[in-house]
Coordinates of C-alpha atoms in Angstrom, one line a residue:
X16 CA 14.3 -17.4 0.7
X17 CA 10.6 -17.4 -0.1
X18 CA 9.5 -18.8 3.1
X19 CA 11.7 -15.5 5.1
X20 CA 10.1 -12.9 2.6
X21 CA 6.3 -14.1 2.8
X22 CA 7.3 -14.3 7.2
X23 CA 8.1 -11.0 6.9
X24 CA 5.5 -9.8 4.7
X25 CA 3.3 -11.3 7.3
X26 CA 4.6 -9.8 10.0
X27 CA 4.4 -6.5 8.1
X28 CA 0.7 -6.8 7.5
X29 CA 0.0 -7.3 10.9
X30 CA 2.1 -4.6 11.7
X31 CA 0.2 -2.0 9.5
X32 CA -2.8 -3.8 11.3
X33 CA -1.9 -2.8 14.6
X34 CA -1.0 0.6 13.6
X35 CA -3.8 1.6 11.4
X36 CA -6.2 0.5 13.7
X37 CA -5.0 2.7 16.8
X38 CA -4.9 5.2 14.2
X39 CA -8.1 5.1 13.5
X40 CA -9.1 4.7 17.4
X41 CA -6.8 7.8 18.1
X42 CA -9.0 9.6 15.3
X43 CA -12.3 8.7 15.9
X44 CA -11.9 9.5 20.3
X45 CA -10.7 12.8 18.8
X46 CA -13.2 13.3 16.9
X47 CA -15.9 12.4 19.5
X48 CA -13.9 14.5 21.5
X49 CA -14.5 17.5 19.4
X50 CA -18.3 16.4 18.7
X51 CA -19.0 16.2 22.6
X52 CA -17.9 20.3 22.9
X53 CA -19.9 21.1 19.7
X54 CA -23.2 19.6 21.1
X55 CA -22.5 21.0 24.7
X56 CA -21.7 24.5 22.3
X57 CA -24.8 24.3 20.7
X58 CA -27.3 23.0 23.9
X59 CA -26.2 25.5 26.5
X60 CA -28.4 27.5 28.3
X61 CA -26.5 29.7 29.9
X62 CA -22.8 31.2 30.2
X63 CA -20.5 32.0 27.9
X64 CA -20.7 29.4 24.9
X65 CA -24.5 30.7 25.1
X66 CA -23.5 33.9 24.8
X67 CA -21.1 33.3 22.0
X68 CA -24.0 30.8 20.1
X69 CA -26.7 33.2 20.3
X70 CA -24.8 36.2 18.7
X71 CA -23.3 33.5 16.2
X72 CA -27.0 32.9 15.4
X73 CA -28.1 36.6 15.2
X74 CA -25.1 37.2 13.2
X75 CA -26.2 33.5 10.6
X76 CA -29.5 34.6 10.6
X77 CA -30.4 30.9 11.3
X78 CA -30.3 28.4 14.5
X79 CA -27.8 26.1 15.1
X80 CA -28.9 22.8 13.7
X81 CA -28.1 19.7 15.5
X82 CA -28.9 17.3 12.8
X83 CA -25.6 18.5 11.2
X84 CA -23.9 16.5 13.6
X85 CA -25.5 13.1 13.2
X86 CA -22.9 12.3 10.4
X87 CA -20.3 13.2 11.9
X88 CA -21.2 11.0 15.1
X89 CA -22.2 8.4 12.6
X90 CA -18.3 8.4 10.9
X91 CA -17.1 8.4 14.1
X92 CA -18.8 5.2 15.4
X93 CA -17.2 3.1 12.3
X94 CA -14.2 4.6 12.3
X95 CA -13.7 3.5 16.3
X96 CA -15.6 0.1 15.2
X97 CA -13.1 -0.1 12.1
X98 CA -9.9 0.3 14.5
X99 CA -11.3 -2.0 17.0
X100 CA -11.2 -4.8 13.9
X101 CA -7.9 -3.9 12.5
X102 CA -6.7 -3.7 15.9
X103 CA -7.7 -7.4 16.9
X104 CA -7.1 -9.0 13.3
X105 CA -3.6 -7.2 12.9
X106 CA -2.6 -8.2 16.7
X107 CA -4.3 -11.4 16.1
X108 CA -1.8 -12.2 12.6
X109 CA 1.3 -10.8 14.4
X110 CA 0.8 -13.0 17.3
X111 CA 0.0 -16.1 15.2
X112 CA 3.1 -15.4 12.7
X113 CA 5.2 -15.1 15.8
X114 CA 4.5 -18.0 17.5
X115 CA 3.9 -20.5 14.3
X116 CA 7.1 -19.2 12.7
X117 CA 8.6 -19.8 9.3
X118 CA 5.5 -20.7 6.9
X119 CA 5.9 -24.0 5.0
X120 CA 5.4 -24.6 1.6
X121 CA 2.0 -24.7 0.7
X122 CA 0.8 -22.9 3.6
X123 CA -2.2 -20.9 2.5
X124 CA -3.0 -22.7 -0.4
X125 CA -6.4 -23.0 -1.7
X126 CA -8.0 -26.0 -1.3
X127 CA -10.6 -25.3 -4.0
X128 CA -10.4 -23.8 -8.1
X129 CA -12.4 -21.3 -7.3
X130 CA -10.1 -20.6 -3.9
X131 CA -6.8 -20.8 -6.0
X132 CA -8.2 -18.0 -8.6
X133 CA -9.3 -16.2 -6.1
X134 CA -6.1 -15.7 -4.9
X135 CA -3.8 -15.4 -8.2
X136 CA -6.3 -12.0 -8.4
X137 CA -5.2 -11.3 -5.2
X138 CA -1.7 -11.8 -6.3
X139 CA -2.2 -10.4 -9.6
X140 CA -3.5 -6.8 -8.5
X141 CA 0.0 -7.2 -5.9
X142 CA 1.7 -7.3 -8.6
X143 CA 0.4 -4.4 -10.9
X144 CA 0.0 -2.7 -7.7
X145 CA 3.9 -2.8 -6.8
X146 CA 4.6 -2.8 -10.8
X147 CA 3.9 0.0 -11.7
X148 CA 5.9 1.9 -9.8
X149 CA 8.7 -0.4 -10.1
X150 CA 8.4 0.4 -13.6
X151 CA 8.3 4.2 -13.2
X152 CA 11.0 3.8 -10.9
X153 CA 13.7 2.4 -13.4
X154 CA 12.4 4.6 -16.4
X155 CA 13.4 8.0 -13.8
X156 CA 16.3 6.3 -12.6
X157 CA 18.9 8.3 -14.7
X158 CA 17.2 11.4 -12.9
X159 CA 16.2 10.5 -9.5
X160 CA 20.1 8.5 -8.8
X161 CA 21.8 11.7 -9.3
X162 CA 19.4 14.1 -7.4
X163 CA 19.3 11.3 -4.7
X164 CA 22.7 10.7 -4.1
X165 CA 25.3 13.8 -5.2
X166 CA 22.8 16.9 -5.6
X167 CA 23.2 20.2 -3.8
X168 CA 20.5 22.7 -2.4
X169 CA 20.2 25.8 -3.8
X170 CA 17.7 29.0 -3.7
X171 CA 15.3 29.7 -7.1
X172 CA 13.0 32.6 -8.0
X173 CA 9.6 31.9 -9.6
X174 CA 9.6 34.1 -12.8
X175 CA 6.1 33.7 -13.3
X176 CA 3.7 30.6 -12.8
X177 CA 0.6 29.9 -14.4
X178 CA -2.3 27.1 -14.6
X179 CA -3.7 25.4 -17.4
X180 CA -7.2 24.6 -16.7
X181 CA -7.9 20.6 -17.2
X182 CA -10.1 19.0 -20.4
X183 CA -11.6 17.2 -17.7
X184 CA -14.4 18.1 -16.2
X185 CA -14.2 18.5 -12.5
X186 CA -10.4 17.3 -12.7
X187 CA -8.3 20.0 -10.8
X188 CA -5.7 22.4 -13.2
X189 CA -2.0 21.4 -14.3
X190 CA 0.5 23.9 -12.4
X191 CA 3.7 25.2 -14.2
X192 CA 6.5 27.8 -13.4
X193 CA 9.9 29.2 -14.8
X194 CA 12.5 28.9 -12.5
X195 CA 15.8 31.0 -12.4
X196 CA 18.2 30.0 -10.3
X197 CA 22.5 30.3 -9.8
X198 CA 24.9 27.5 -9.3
X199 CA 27.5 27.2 -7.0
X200 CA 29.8 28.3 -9.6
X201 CA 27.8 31.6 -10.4
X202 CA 26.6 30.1 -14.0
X203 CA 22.6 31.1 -13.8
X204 CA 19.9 29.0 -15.3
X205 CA 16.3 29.2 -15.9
X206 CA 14.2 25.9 -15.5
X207 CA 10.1 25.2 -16.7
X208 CA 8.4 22.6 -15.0
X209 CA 5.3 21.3 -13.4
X210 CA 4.5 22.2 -10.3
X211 CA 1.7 20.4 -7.6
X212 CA -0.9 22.7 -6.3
X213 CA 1.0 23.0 -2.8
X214 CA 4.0 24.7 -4.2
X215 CA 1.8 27.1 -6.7
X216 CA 0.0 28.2 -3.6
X217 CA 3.2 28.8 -1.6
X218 CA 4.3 30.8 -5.0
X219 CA 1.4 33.3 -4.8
X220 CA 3.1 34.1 -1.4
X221 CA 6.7 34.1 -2.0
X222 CA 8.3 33.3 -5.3
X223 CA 11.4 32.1 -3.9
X224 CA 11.9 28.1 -2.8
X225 CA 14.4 25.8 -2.5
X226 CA 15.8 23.5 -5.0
X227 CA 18.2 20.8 -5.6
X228 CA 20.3 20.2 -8.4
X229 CA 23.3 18.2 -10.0
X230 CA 26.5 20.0 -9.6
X231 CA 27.8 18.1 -13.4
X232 CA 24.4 18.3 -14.5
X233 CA 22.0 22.0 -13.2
X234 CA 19.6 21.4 -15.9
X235 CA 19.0 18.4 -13.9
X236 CA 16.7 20.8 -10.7
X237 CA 13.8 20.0 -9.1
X238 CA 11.9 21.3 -5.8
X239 CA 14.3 20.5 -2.4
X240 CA 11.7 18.4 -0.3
X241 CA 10.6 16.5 -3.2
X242 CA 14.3 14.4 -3.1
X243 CA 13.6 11.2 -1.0
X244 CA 16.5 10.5 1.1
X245 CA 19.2 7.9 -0.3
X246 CA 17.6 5.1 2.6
X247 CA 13.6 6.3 1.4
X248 CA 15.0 6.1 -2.6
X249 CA 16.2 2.0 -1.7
X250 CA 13.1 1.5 0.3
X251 CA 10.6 2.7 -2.4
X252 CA 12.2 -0.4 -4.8
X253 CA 12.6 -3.0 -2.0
X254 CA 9.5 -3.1 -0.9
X255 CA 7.9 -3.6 -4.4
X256 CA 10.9 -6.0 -5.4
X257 CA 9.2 -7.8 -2.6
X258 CA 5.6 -7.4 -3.3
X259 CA 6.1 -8.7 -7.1
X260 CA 8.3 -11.5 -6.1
X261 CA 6.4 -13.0 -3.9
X262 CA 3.1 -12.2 -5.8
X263 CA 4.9 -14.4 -8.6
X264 CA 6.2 -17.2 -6.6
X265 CA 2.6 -17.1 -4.9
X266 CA 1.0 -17.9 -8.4
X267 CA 3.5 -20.8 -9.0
X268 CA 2.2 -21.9 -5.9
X269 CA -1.3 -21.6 -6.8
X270 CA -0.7 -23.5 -10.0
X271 CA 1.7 -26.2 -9.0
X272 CA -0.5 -29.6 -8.0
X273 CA -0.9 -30.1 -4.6
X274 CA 1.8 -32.8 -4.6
X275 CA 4.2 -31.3 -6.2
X276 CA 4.4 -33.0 -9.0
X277 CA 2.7 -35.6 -11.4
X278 CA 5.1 -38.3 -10.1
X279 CA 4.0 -42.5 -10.5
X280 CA 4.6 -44.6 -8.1
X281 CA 5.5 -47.7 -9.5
X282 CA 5.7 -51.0 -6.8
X283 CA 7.8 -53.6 -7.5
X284 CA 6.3 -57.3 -8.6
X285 CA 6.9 -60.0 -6.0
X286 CA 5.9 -63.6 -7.0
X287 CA 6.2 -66.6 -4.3
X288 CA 5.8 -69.8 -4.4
X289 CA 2.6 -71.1 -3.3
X290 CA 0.9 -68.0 -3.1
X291 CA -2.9 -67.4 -3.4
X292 CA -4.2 -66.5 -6.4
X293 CA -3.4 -62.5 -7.4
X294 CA -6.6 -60.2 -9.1
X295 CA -5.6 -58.8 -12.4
X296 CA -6.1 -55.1 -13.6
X297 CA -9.7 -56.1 -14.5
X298 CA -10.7 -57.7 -11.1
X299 CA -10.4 -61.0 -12.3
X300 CA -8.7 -64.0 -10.9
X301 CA -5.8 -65.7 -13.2
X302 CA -6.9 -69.3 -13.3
X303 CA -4.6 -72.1 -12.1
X304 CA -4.3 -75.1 -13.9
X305 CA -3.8 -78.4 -11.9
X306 CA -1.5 -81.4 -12.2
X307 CA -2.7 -84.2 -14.4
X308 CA -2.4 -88.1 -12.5

């Protein structure tokens, strides 16, 4: 079962190779894209981008500055070089997964101590990585099942909403509102919770929003599009269920000795007749003691 879940994994990572890397293509040709009609903007002589960039500059005070597109251009050079690599690597992996197949056993086992602790850190931040949300994940269960599987959308108003500016320096404000909303049944309710800055800026524009709630349970509301669907709800466990299991079984790996085992091979004794004389355990010869006449 091990050997399937790291194939996949492998093929998953090569994948994500492929796709982020014509991702980041797709961005940095867009991006160049948009560069090129700046510079031609801001280096004509004549016609109507002219026009346009010589009342822009009356209007600025100041002359177009073309060294403020040298970063841009340079971001746009690694990102293209940066898809480029993921591209090749990720098709490169995919390729090589398919093809080889199943992994074996100690496939991608470091040869070295410093190799194999290299990669239980490897595996270790996997796991933390995955665990953590695991863990969240089963703590919010008894709230996120229900609003996952049986809730019902509804409309709320926004009361009011305020921020609370963070201790933090620099860190952005906490976001809260109070909700009042009516059940299917006609009950009404009125809810206080955290917000994210998305939904207090759609707030200041219109205080009502969707919701979802538990038709046993209505205290039991949050915001409509934050309710993953019941296929992203299993997803967001199974792939971390995978990540930690085979971040585990990877360390076992890393630990076990190469052959498996400390196993002693023991071969049997065989004495003949007439045989030549056998070296002890210290290298020495057993002496042989002839007939007396």
């Amino acid at each position: 079962m091990e050997r399937v879940l790291r194939y996949v994994l492998s093929l998953f990572v090569g994948l994500i190779g492929l796709i982020a890397g014509g991702l980041l293509i797709w961005m940095a040709i867009a991006n160049s894209v948009l560069l090129w009609g700046v510079y031609k903007y801001a280096t004509a002589e004549s016609g109507l981008a002219h026009e346009l960039r010589v009342a822009e500059e009356k209007l600025k005070g100041v002359k177009f500055d073309l060294d403020k597109l040298i970063q841009p251009a340079l971001l746009a050079v690694l990102a293209l070089s940066a898809g480029v690599f993921l591209l090749i690597i990720g098709g490169r992996s995919l390729f090589r997964r398919l093809m080889a197949g199943l992994p074996e056993e100690n496939e991608g086992r470091a040869e070295t101590a410093v190799g194999r602790w290299g990669h239980i850190a490897i595996y270790l931040f996997g796991i933390l990585l995955a665990g953590k949300g695991l863990v969240f994940g089963i703590l919010y269960v008894p709230t996120d099942v229900p609003l996952t599987f049986t809730s019902v959308h509804g409309e709320a108003t926004a009361e009011k909403h305020w921020s609370v500016p963070s201790e933090r320096e620099g860190a952005r404000p906490s976001y809260y509102a109070v909700f009042r909303y009516t059940t299917a049944d006609g009950q009404s309710y009125r809810k206080e919770m955290q917000v994210d800055s998305i939904v207090a800026a759609g707030l200041k524009r219109d205080p009502d929003i969707r919701i979802a709630y538990v038709p046993n349970d209505p205290q039991n509301m949050t915001i409509a599009r934050w309710v993953r669907s019941p296929l992203g709800y299993l997803w967001f466990f199974m792939w971390r269920i995978v990540f930690v299991t085979i971040g585990v079984r990877g360390i076992a790996r890393e630990l076990r000795p190469p052959d498996g085992g400390s196993k002693v091979n023991v071969q049997p004794l065989s004495v003949s007749v007439g045989a030549p004389p056998a070296e002890s355990r210290t290298g020495l010869r057993r002496k042989q003691f002839g007939r007396r006449t």
